[in-house]
Amino acid sequence: MKLLVTGHNGYIGSVLTDLLLEAGHRVVGLDTYFFEDCTFGPDSAAVPAIRKDIREIHTCDLEGFDAVVHLAALSNDPLGSLNADLTHAINYAASVELARLAKEAGVERYMFASSCSLYGFAGASVLAEDAPFNPITPYGISKVRVEEGVSRLADERFSPTFLRNATAYGVSSRLRVDVVVNNLVGLAYTTGQVLVLSDGTPWRPLVHVEDIGRAFLAVLHAPREVIHDQAFNVGRTSENYRVSELADMVREAVPGSRVEYAEGGGSDPRSYRVDCSKLENTLPEFQPCWTVRQGIEQLFGAFGAQGFSRADFTDGTFIRLAQLQRLLREGRLDEQLRWRALGPRPESIGAATGEQSEATVNHVRSPHTR
Ligand SMILES: NC(=O)c1ccc[n+]([C@@H]2O[C@H](COP(=O)([O-])OP(=O)(O)OC[C@H]3O[C@@H](n4cnc5c(N)ncnc54)[C@H](O)[C@@H]3O)[C@@H](O)[C@H]2O)c1
């Protein structure tokens, strides 16, 4: 299949792109490259790519694709809260418009990276896909609204699917340490302290970043009738943990580390457990390979192999909000998170024909690398 993957240069996108290529698909990326230089270890395979903001997509960008995999977003609660209007414009309005244009261009499938954060405050119940939405952040609200808006476009020619990912963990060439497991392992490795900012009671469903990739592949390969206009929780029902349990697992894996609770850390209202059985029952191809314990070991090994330092942990390269704030402070991004022209700007590669070579992509540099 020929696939357009938006946000292919991000944490999940970098891993997913490699999995899609391994499965024999043709991948074209589309990204504004907020995190282009934020690499951890060897980079993922280069693919032909469109250097563009998703707010500026046209039908011609989408012609000739069998499916759109839509990951690009301001992609966690802190980023989503930076500016609620921007979150609305990028995460919601541009995502629904992307789906509308994809349908207009004859693309038959649209896979959306939704999030379990749309369940929001849910206490200790284990939520299946029919649970009520209760988002409590602009980020969570944007995911609900995209699902509602894109679902209205579903018909016999256009099949959207909503993958409600649990919180990701694990190694990626665009590593993030602003997701809970990666954060706790990074802290333990670089400071010896597993610092929990809440009281540790909130529940979180967790999923390895590679298993998210496997879920997208399973949806892509599934017959239309089982994925048409469906939502799936992505993770494993057995992998819901309280933050305190995660901290204890990290302490056990990182020699010499200890768990500490930040003073005044109250209970985090974002607390939910999810039931992921629909995905496994509907799509037998989906075989998750990772547990949180294995992911902690993987991260610990990778931090050692890369000589990850305390400065690496804190300088913001692997923290999305800090990276965007740096680009804003340095005047590279304007307040709408659009790149400012800093001299001659490379042309977007334009409508992807699939004919651009990897070399072409490698020669296009983002404004912030100049
Ligand atoms: N990481 C998680 O734990 C998690 C959990 C649930 C859902 N998700 C969803 O999965 C998707 C991918 O998440 P991620 O963790 O890889 O995020 P990420 O922040 O690492 O990557 C997002 C990518 O989108 C690009 N992007 C952002 N705004 C853009 C714009 N306006 N135009 C073009 N490109 C833009 C960024 O440059 C980046 O490469 C997001 O939609 C996110 O909400 C992530």
Tab-separated table of C-alpha atoms and ligand atoms in Angstrom:
chain	number	residue	atom	x	y	z
A	1	MET	CA	0.000	0.000	0.000
A	2	LYS	CA	1.054	3.563	-0.505
A	3	LEU	CA	0.672	5.412	2.781
A	4	LEU	CA	0.893	8.999	3.912
A	5	VAL	CA	2.067	9.169	7.529
A	6	THR	CA	1.680	12.586	9.134
A	7	GLY	CA	3.920	13.240	12.122
A	8	HIS	CA	6.295	10.546	10.847
A	9	ASN	CA	9.223	12.433	12.407
A	10	GLY	CA	7.800	12.140	15.946
A	11	TYR	CA	8.138	9.638	18.785
A	12	ILE	CA	5.598	7.118	17.462
A	13	GLY	CA	6.024	8.065	13.796
A	14	SER	CA	9.723	7.200	13.759
A	15	VAL	CA	9.032	3.665	14.996
A	16	LEU	CA	5.869	3.186	12.941
A	17	THR	CA	7.592	4.243	9.722
A	18	ASP	CA	10.225	1.532	10.164
A	19	LEU	CA	7.539	-1.091	10.861
A	20	LEU	CA	5.526	-0.065	7.796
A	21	LEU	CA	8.599	-0.246	5.582
A	22	GLU	CA	9.523	-3.668	7.007
A	23	ALA	CA	5.995	-4.831	6.160
A	24	GLY	CA	6.607	-3.823	2.543
A	25	HIS	CA	4.508	-0.655	2.350
A	26	ARG	CA	5.507	2.524	0.554
A	27	VAL	CA	5.630	5.368	3.029
A	28	VAL	CA	5.604	9.099	2.431
A	29	GLY	CA	5.953	11.257	5.528
A	30	LEU	CA	4.470	14.652	6.253
A	31	ASP	CA	5.737	16.748	9.119
A	32	THR	CA	6.603	20.280	10.108
A	33	TYR	CA	9.714	18.889	11.843
A	34	PHE	CA	9.506	20.468	15.285
A	35	PHE	CA	11.829	17.739	16.560
A	36	GLU	CA	14.059	17.076	13.594
A	37	ASP	CA	17.317	17.418	15.513
A	38	CYS	CA	16.078	15.703	18.655
A	39	THR	CA	17.452	12.296	17.827
A	40	PHE	CA	18.295	9.528	20.262
A	41	GLY	CA	20.652	6.945	18.800
A	42	PRO	CA	20.563	6.030	15.133
A	43	ASP	CA	17.849	7.769	13.126
A	44	SER	CA	14.970	5.865	11.539
A	45	ALA	CA	14.951	5.069	7.841
A	46	ALA	CA	14.611	8.177	5.687
A	47	VAL	CA	11.492	8.232	3.558
A	48	PRO	CA	10.241	10.677	0.950
A	49	ALA	CA	8.486	13.404	2.862
A	50	ILE	CA	6.421	16.547	2.573
A	51	ARG	CA	7.727	19.318	4.799
A	52	LYS	CA	4.479	21.021	5.638
A	53	ASP	CA	2.167	22.120	8.385
A	54	ILE	CA	-1.021	20.084	8.491
A	55	ARG	CA	-2.953	23.361	8.543
A	56	GLU	CA	-1.788	23.906	4.958
A	57	ILE	CA	-2.683	20.646	3.255
A	58	HIS	CA	-4.381	20.565	-0.141
A	59	THR	CA	-6.137	17.768	-1.965
A	60	CYS	CA	-3.160	17.415	-4.320
A	61	ASP	CA	-0.973	16.409	-1.346
A	62	LEU	CA	-3.246	13.436	-0.776
A	63	GLU	CA	-3.834	12.046	-4.242
A	64	GLY	CA	-2.651	8.524	-4.981
A	65	PHE	CA	-2.537	7.241	-1.406
A	66	ASP	CA	-4.355	4.117	-0.243
A	67	ALA	CA	-4.443	5.294	3.360
A	68	VAL	CA	-3.583	8.236	5.572
A	69	VAL	CA	-2.111	7.526	9.004
A	70	HIS	CA	-2.591	10.714	10.965
A	71	LEU	CA	-0.236	11.199	13.912
A	72	ALA	CA	0.764	14.876	13.644
A	73	ALA	CA	-0.459	16.846	16.644
A	74	LEU	CA	0.505	18.848	19.678
A	75	SER	CA	0.734	15.602	21.372
A	76	ASN	CA	0.387	15.643	25.109
A	77	ASP	CA	-1.455	17.529	27.823
A	78	PRO	CA	1.256	20.134	28.591
A	79	LEU	CA	1.719	20.950	24.883
A	80	GLY	CA	-2.012	20.953	24.311
A	81	SER	CA	-2.400	23.458	27.138
A	82	LEU	CA	0.267	25.840	25.785
A	83	ASN	CA	-2.439	27.574	23.768
A	84	ALA	CA	-5.892	26.012	23.663
A	85	ASP	CA	-6.778	27.839	20.411
A	86	LEU	CA	-3.751	26.349	18.671
A	87	THR	CA	-4.615	22.901	19.966
A	88	HIS	CA	-8.078	23.393	18.518
A	89	ALA	CA	-6.652	24.527	15.163
A	90	ILE	CA	-3.962	21.842	14.795
A	91	ASN	CA	-5.301	18.851	16.682
A	92	TYR	CA	-8.963	19.261	15.835
A	93	ALA	CA	-9.734	21.516	12.848
A	94	ALA	CA	-6.757	20.483	10.695
A	95	SER	CA	-7.321	16.782	11.469
A	96	VAL	CA	-10.950	16.880	10.349
A	97	GLU	CA	-10.029	18.925	7.277
A	98	LEU	CA	-7.282	16.409	6.472
A	99	ALA	CA	-9.882	13.648	6.550
A	100	ARG	CA	-12.260	15.640	4.355
A	101	LEU	CA	-9.529	16.335	1.804
A	102	ALA	CA	-8.344	12.721	1.902
A	103	LYS	CA	-11.858	11.554	1.116
A	104	GLU	CA	-12.093	14.119	-1.688
A	105	ALA	CA	-8.785	12.805	-3.076
A	106	GLY	CA	-10.139	9.246	-3.129
A	107	VAL	CA	-8.160	7.899	-0.146
A	108	GLU	CA	-10.146	4.988	1.254
A	109	ARG	CA	-8.733	4.649	4.757
A	110	TYR	CA	-7.887	7.151	7.453
A	111	MET	CA	-6.286	5.987	10.693
A	112	PHE	CA	-6.303	8.507	13.486
A	113	ALA	CA	-3.950	8.459	16.471
A	114	SER	CA	-6.528	9.116	19.144
A	115	SER	CA	-5.793	8.734	22.829
A	116	CYS	CA	-7.186	7.112	25.945
A	117	SER	CA	-6.948	10.575	27.464
A	118	LEU	CA	-10.397	11.218	26.008
A	119	TYR	CA	-11.727	9.131	28.905
A	120	GLY	CA	-10.234	11.728	31.261
A	121	PHE	CA	-11.329	11.380	34.842
A	122	ALA	CA	-12.715	7.893	35.244
A	123	GLY	CA	-11.730	6.643	38.663
A	124	ALA	CA	-10.893	2.952	38.917
A	125	SER	CA	-13.383	1.553	36.367
A	126	VAL	CA	-11.903	-0.363	33.446
A	127	LEU	CA	-13.202	1.382	30.345
A	128	ALA	CA	-14.134	-0.195	27.044
A	129	GLU	CA	-14.633	1.820	23.880
A	130	ASP	CA	-18.285	2.557	24.650
A	131	ALA	CA	-17.443	4.338	27.920
A	132	PRO	CA	-18.472	7.978	28.145
A	133	PHE	CA	-15.922	10.614	27.230
A	134	ASN	CA	-14.794	12.798	30.073
A	135	PRO	CA	-11.776	14.732	28.780
A	136	ILE	CA	-10.340	17.306	31.147
A	137	THR	CA	-7.678	18.960	28.994
A	138	PRO	CA	-7.682	20.780	25.608
A	139	TYR	CA	-5.659	17.827	24.282
A	140	GLY	CA	-8.231	15.256	25.407
A	141	ILE	CA	-11.106	17.409	24.132
A	142	SER	CA	-9.441	17.681	20.713
A	143	LYS	CA	-9.315	13.871	20.409
A	144	VAL	CA	-13.040	13.559	21.174
A	145	ARG	CA	-13.958	16.224	18.657
A	146	VAL	CA	-11.824	14.696	15.872
A	147	GLU	CA	-13.432	11.305	16.390
A	148	GLU	CA	-16.874	12.903	16.197
A	149	GLY	CA	-16.027	15.067	13.187
A	150	VAL	CA	-14.259	12.382	11.158
A	151	SER	CA	-16.834	9.721	11.958
A	152	ARG	CA	-19.425	11.879	10.177
A	153	LEU	CA	-17.394	11.462	6.956
A	154	ALA	CA	-17.521	7.649	7.063
A	155	ASP	CA	-19.332	6.049	4.143
A	156	GLU	CA	-18.878	3.259	1.632
A	157	ARG	CA	-15.926	5.115	0.051
A	158	PHE	CA	-14.156	6.267	3.212
A	159	SER	CA	-13.313	4.227	6.286
A	160	PRO	CA	-11.882	6.037	9.277
A	161	THR	CA	-10.558	4.126	12.296
A	162	PHE	CA	-9.731	5.649	15.674
A	163	LEU	CA	-6.820	4.116	17.568
A	164	ARG	CA	-7.105	5.275	21.172
A	165	ASN	CA	-3.549	4.768	22.271
A	166	ALA	CA	-2.615	4.215	25.873
A	167	THR	CA	0.357	6.223	27.161
A	168	ALA	CA	3.398	5.168	25.169
A	169	TYR	CA	6.762	4.082	26.524
A	170	GLY	CA	9.928	2.644	25.036
A	171	VAL	CA	12.814	3.544	22.823
A	172	SER	CA	12.383	5.525	19.609
A	173	SER	CA	14.877	7.499	17.577
A	174	ARG	CA	12.765	10.541	18.615
A	175	LEU	CA	12.735	9.587	22.279
A	176	ARG	CA	10.525	11.525	24.706
A	177	VAL	CA	11.130	11.718	28.440
A	178	ASP	CA	7.836	13.533	29.046
A	179	VAL	CA	5.837	10.295	29.118
A	180	VAL	CA	5.601	8.647	32.481
A	181	VAL	CA	7.648	5.437	32.135
A	182	ASN	CA	10.418	7.036	30.069
A	183	ASN	CA	10.482	9.938	32.508
A	184	LEU	CA	10.836	7.758	35.584
A	185	VAL	CA	13.558	5.575	34.032
A	186	GLY	CA	15.421	8.656	32.777
A	187	LEU	CA	15.263	10.230	36.227
A	188	ALA	CA	16.383	7.043	37.936
A	189	TYR	CA	19.241	6.565	35.497
A	190	THR	CA	20.536	10.131	35.592
A	191	THR	CA	19.835	11.107	39.219
A	192	GLY	CA	19.206	7.885	41.147
A	193	GLN	CA	15.878	9.323	42.203
A	194	VAL	CA	12.532	8.047	40.894
A	195	LEU	CA	10.626	11.244	41.521
A	196	VAL	CA	6.838	10.923	41.454
A	197	LEU	CA	5.103	14.276	41.052
A	198	SER	CA	1.622	13.126	42.122
A	199	ASP	CA	0.681	11.029	45.137
A	200	GLY	CA	1.179	7.983	42.913
A	201	THR	CA	-2.454	6.842	42.969
A	202	PRO	CA	-3.573	7.694	39.377
A	203	TRP	CA	-4.099	4.802	36.969
A	204	ARG	CA	-2.484	4.810	33.549
A	205	PRO	CA	-2.824	2.335	30.698
A	206	LEU	CA	0.608	1.808	29.096
A	207	VAL	CA	1.684	0.534	25.699
A	208	HIS	CA	5.074	0.157	24.083
A	209	VAL	CA	5.644	2.475	21.133
A	210	GLU	CA	6.357	-0.544	18.890
A	211	ASP	CA	3.084	-2.173	19.896
A	212	ILE	CA	1.271	1.013	18.855
A	213	GLY	CA	2.963	0.538	15.478
A	214	ARG	CA	1.763	-3.083	15.385
A	215	ALA	CA	-1.786	-1.935	16.092
A	216	PHE	CA	-1.694	0.465	13.125
A	217	LEU	CA	-0.387	-2.348	10.925
A	218	ALA	CA	-3.125	-4.710	12.081
A	219	VAL	CA	-5.804	-2.117	11.284
A	220	LEU	CA	-4.228	-1.446	7.905
A	221	HIS	CA	-4.255	-5.140	7.005
A	222	ALA	CA	-7.754	-5.832	8.351
A	223	PRO	CA	-10.803	-6.229	6.140
A	224	ARG	CA	-12.696	-2.982	5.780
A	225	GLU	CA	-15.848	-4.240	7.478
A	226	VAL	CA	-14.133	-4.853	10.837
A	227	ILE	CA	-12.393	-1.487	11.083
A	228	HIS	CA	-14.881	0.805	9.333
A	229	ASP	CA	-15.703	3.747	11.620
A	230	GLN	CA	-14.496	1.806	14.653
A	231	ALA	CA	-12.582	2.926	17.733
A	232	PHE	CA	-10.070	0.628	19.448
A	233	ASN	CA	-8.278	1.038	22.743
A	234	VAL	CA	-4.625	0.291	21.969
A	235	GLY	CA	-2.673	-1.469	24.678
A	236	ARG	CA	-3.076	-4.542	26.863
A	237	THR	CA	-5.723	-4.811	29.544
A	238	SER	CA	-3.109	-6.370	31.858
A	239	GLU	CA	-0.896	-3.283	31.512
A	240	ASN	CA	-2.844	-0.709	33.507
A	241	TYR	CA	-0.774	0.480	36.466
A	242	ARG	CA	-0.868	3.044	39.204
A	243	VAL	CA	1.995	5.538	38.914
A	244	SER	CA	3.304	4.275	42.286
A	245	GLU	CA	3.565	0.736	40.830
A	246	LEU	CA	5.501	2.069	37.853
A	247	ALA	CA	7.887	3.869	40.182
A	248	ASP	CA	8.500	0.660	42.151
A	249	MET	CA	9.190	-1.293	38.940
A	250	VAL	CA	11.702	1.338	37.859
A	251	ARG	CA	13.416	1.244	41.260
A	252	GLU	CA	13.748	-2.537	41.002
A	253	ALA	CA	15.309	-2.261	37.513
A	254	VAL	CA	17.711	0.616	38.075
A	255	PRO	CA	20.371	-0.343	40.609
A	256	GLY	CA	20.809	2.061	43.493
A	257	SER	CA	17.727	4.147	42.697
A	258	ARG	CA	15.088	5.128	45.227
A	259	VAL	CA	11.483	6.330	44.947
A	260	GLU	CA	10.590	9.763	46.234
A	261	TYR	CA	7.297	11.628	46.203
A	262	ALA	CA	7.383	15.347	45.456
A	263	GLU	CA	6.275	17.506	48.334
A	264	GLY	CA	2.667	18.576	47.941
A	265	GLY	CA	2.071	16.203	45.012
A	266	GLY	CA	-1.663	15.619	45.149
A	267	SER	CA	-3.803	13.182	43.229
A	268	ASP	CA	-3.778	13.752	39.470
A	269	PRO	CA	-7.367	13.941	38.149
A	270	ARG	CA	-6.256	12.193	34.949
A	271	SER	CA	-6.815	8.631	36.025
A	272	TYR	CA	-8.273	5.832	33.919
A	273	ARG	CA	-7.893	2.137	33.201
A	274	VAL	CA	-8.815	0.708	29.839
A	275	ASP	CA	-9.961	-2.603	28.472
A	276	CYS	CA	-8.089	-3.421	25.251
A	277	SER	CA	-9.794	-6.718	24.453
A	278	LYS	CA	-11.729	-5.380	21.441
A	279	LEU	CA	-8.525	-4.856	19.484
A	280	GLU	CA	-7.093	-8.307	20.236
A	281	ASN	CA	-10.448	-10.045	19.598
A	282	THR	CA	-11.235	-8.182	16.376
A	283	LEU	CA	-7.771	-8.127	14.838
A	284	PRO	CA	-5.902	-11.366	15.554
A	285	GLU	CA	-2.878	-9.966	13.682
A	286	PHE	CA	-2.325	-7.606	16.605
A	287	GLN	CA	0.119	-9.407	18.880
A	288	PRO	CA	1.592	-6.989	21.413
A	289	CYS	CA	5.137	-7.979	22.294
A	290	TRP	CA	6.059	-5.775	25.242
A	291	THR	CA	5.320	-5.394	28.915
A	292	VAL	CA	6.163	-2.329	30.980
A	293	ARG	CA	8.833	-4.301	32.848
A	294	GLN	CA	10.533	-5.200	29.554
A	295	GLY	CA	10.225	-1.611	28.365
A	296	ILE	CA	11.925	-0.347	31.518
A	297	GLU	CA	14.815	-2.760	30.871
A	298	GLN	CA	14.986	-1.603	27.239
A	299	LEU	CA	15.139	2.056	28.255
A	300	PHE	CA	17.708	1.411	30.966
A	301	GLY	CA	19.916	-0.433	28.449
A	302	ALA	CA	19.501	2.280	25.833
A	303	PHE	CA	20.360	5.096	28.245
A	304	GLY	CA	23.535	3.201	29.129
A	305	ALA	CA	24.411	2.506	25.485
A	306	GLN	CA	23.915	6.158	24.522
A	307	GLY	CA	25.735	7.539	27.585
A	308	PHE	CA	22.591	9.501	28.463
A	309	SER	CA	23.474	12.252	30.940
A	310	ARG	CA	21.628	14.414	33.409
A	311	ALA	CA	22.076	17.342	30.992
A	312	ASP	CA	20.528	15.278	28.198
A	313	PHE	CA	17.591	14.625	30.464
A	314	THR	CA	17.028	18.237	31.462
A	315	ASP	CA	18.099	20.304	28.442
A	316	GLY	CA	14.723	19.898	26.761
A	317	THR	CA	15.729	17.979	23.642
A	318	PHE	CA	13.540	15.074	24.684
A	319	ILE	CA	10.767	17.105	26.298
A	320	ARG	CA	8.239	18.345	23.763
A	321	LEU	CA	7.061	21.444	25.592
A	322	ALA	CA	10.642	22.548	26.297
A	323	GLN	CA	11.655	22.046	22.652
A	324	LEU	CA	8.737	24.138	21.372
A	325	GLN	CA	9.382	26.824	23.977
A	326	ARG	CA	13.014	26.928	22.865
A	327	LEU	CA	12.004	27.370	19.207
A	328	LEU	CA	9.587	30.144	20.232
A	329	ARG	CA	12.170	31.871	22.434
A	330	GLU	CA	14.749	31.789	19.677
A	331	GLY	CA	12.231	33.303	17.265
A	332	ARG	CA	12.308	30.318	14.937
A	333	LEU	CA	8.609	29.685	15.404
A	334	ASP	CA	6.004	32.428	15.521
A	335	GLU	CA	3.225	32.423	18.105
A	336	GLN	CA	1.061	30.333	15.761
A	337	LEU	CA	3.828	27.679	15.743
A	338	ARG	CA	4.656	28.382	12.109
A	339	TRP	CA	8.301	28.583	11.061
A	340	ARG	CA	9.588	32.090	10.573
A	341	ALA	CA	11.590	32.663	7.422
A	342	LEU	CA	15.238	32.891	8.509
A	343	GLY	CA	16.723	33.378	5.078
A	344	PRO	CA	15.946	31.360	1.999
A	345	ARG	CA	13.524	28.649	2.971
A	346	PRO	CA	13.702	25.309	1.261
A	347	GLU	CA	10.668	24.514	-0.837
A	348	SER	CA	8.305	21.958	0.536
A	349	ILE	CA	8.821	18.811	-1.405
A	350	GLY	CA	5.285	19.445	-2.618
A	351	ALA	CA	2.674	16.934	-3.521
A	352	ALA	CA	4.194	13.579	-2.789
A	353	THR	CA	4.353	11.454	-5.851
A	354	GLY	CA	6.394	8.762	-4.192
A	355	GLU	CA	9.071	9.496	-6.714
A	356	GLN	CA	11.300	11.619	-4.514
A	357	SER	CA	14.366	9.751	-3.495
A	358	GLU	CA	15.552	9.408	0.065
A	359	ALA	CA	18.514	11.513	-0.973
A	360	THR	CA	16.175	14.369	-1.853
A	361	VAL	CA	14.708	14.237	1.593
A	362	ASN	CA	18.087	14.206	3.237
A	363	HIS	CA	19.067	17.363	1.436
A	364	VAL	CA	16.090	19.356	2.630
A	365	ARG	CA	16.976	21.108	5.838
A	366	SER	CA	14.559	22.696	8.224
A	367	PRO	CA	14.773	26.383	9.081
A	368	HIS	CA	15.946	25.577	12.582
A	369	THR	CA	18.931	23.568	11.422
A	370	ARG	CA	20.337	26.601	9.672
B	1	LIG	N1	2.959	9.346	22.877
B	1	LIG	C1	1.881	8.957	23.509
B	1	LIG	O1	1.909	8.491	24.661
B	1	LIG	C2	0.536	9.031	22.819
B	1	LIG	C3	-0.559	8.445	23.450
B	1	LIG	C4	-1.788	8.536	22.839
B	1	LIG	C5	-1.923	9.167	21.616
B	1	LIG	N2	-0.845	9.731	21.032
B	1	LIG	C6	-1.038	10.414	19.751
B	1	LIG	O2	-0.184	9.849	18.770
B	1	LIG	C7	0.242	10.864	17.872
B	1	LIG	C8	1.745	10.878	17.785
B	1	LIG	O3	2.267	11.082	19.086
B	1	LIG	P1	3.828	11.221	19.349
B	1	LIG	O4	4.031	10.840	20.763
B	1	LIG	O5	4.597	10.554	18.295
B	1	LIG	O6	3.980	12.802	19.228
B	1	LIG	P2	5.300	13.671	18.858
B	1	LIG	O7	5.076	15.006	19.461
B	1	LIG	O8	6.504	12.931	19.226
B	1	LIG	O9	5.224	13.767	17.285
B	1	LIG	C9	4.261	14.561	16.646
B	1	LIG	C10	4.829	14.934	15.291
B	1	LIG	O10	3.852	15.773	14.659
B	1	LIG	C11	4.534	16.892	14.090
B	1	LIG	N3	3.598	18.009	14.093
B	1	LIG	C12	3.084	18.664	15.157
B	1	LIG	N4	2.297	19.665	14.743
B	1	LIG	C13	2.322	19.657	13.388
B	1	LIG	C14	1.713	20.449	12.386
B	1	LIG	N5	0.935	21.511	12.700
B	1	LIG	N6	1.940	20.155	11.092
B	1	LIG	C15	2.736	19.105	10.744
B	1	LIG	N7	3.352	18.318	11.650
B	1	LIG	C16	3.147	18.594	12.968
B	1	LIG	C17	5.742	17.145	14.986
B	1	LIG	O11	6.766	17.834	14.294
B	1	LIG	C18	6.128	15.731	15.382
B	1	LIG	O12	7.098	15.195	14.516
B	1	LIG	C19	-0.352	12.167	18.374
B	1	LIG	O13	-1.539	12.435	17.666
B	1	LIG	C20	-0.661	11.871	19.814
B	1	LIG	O14	-1.715	12.657	20.290
B	1	LIG	C21	0.394	9.672	21.603
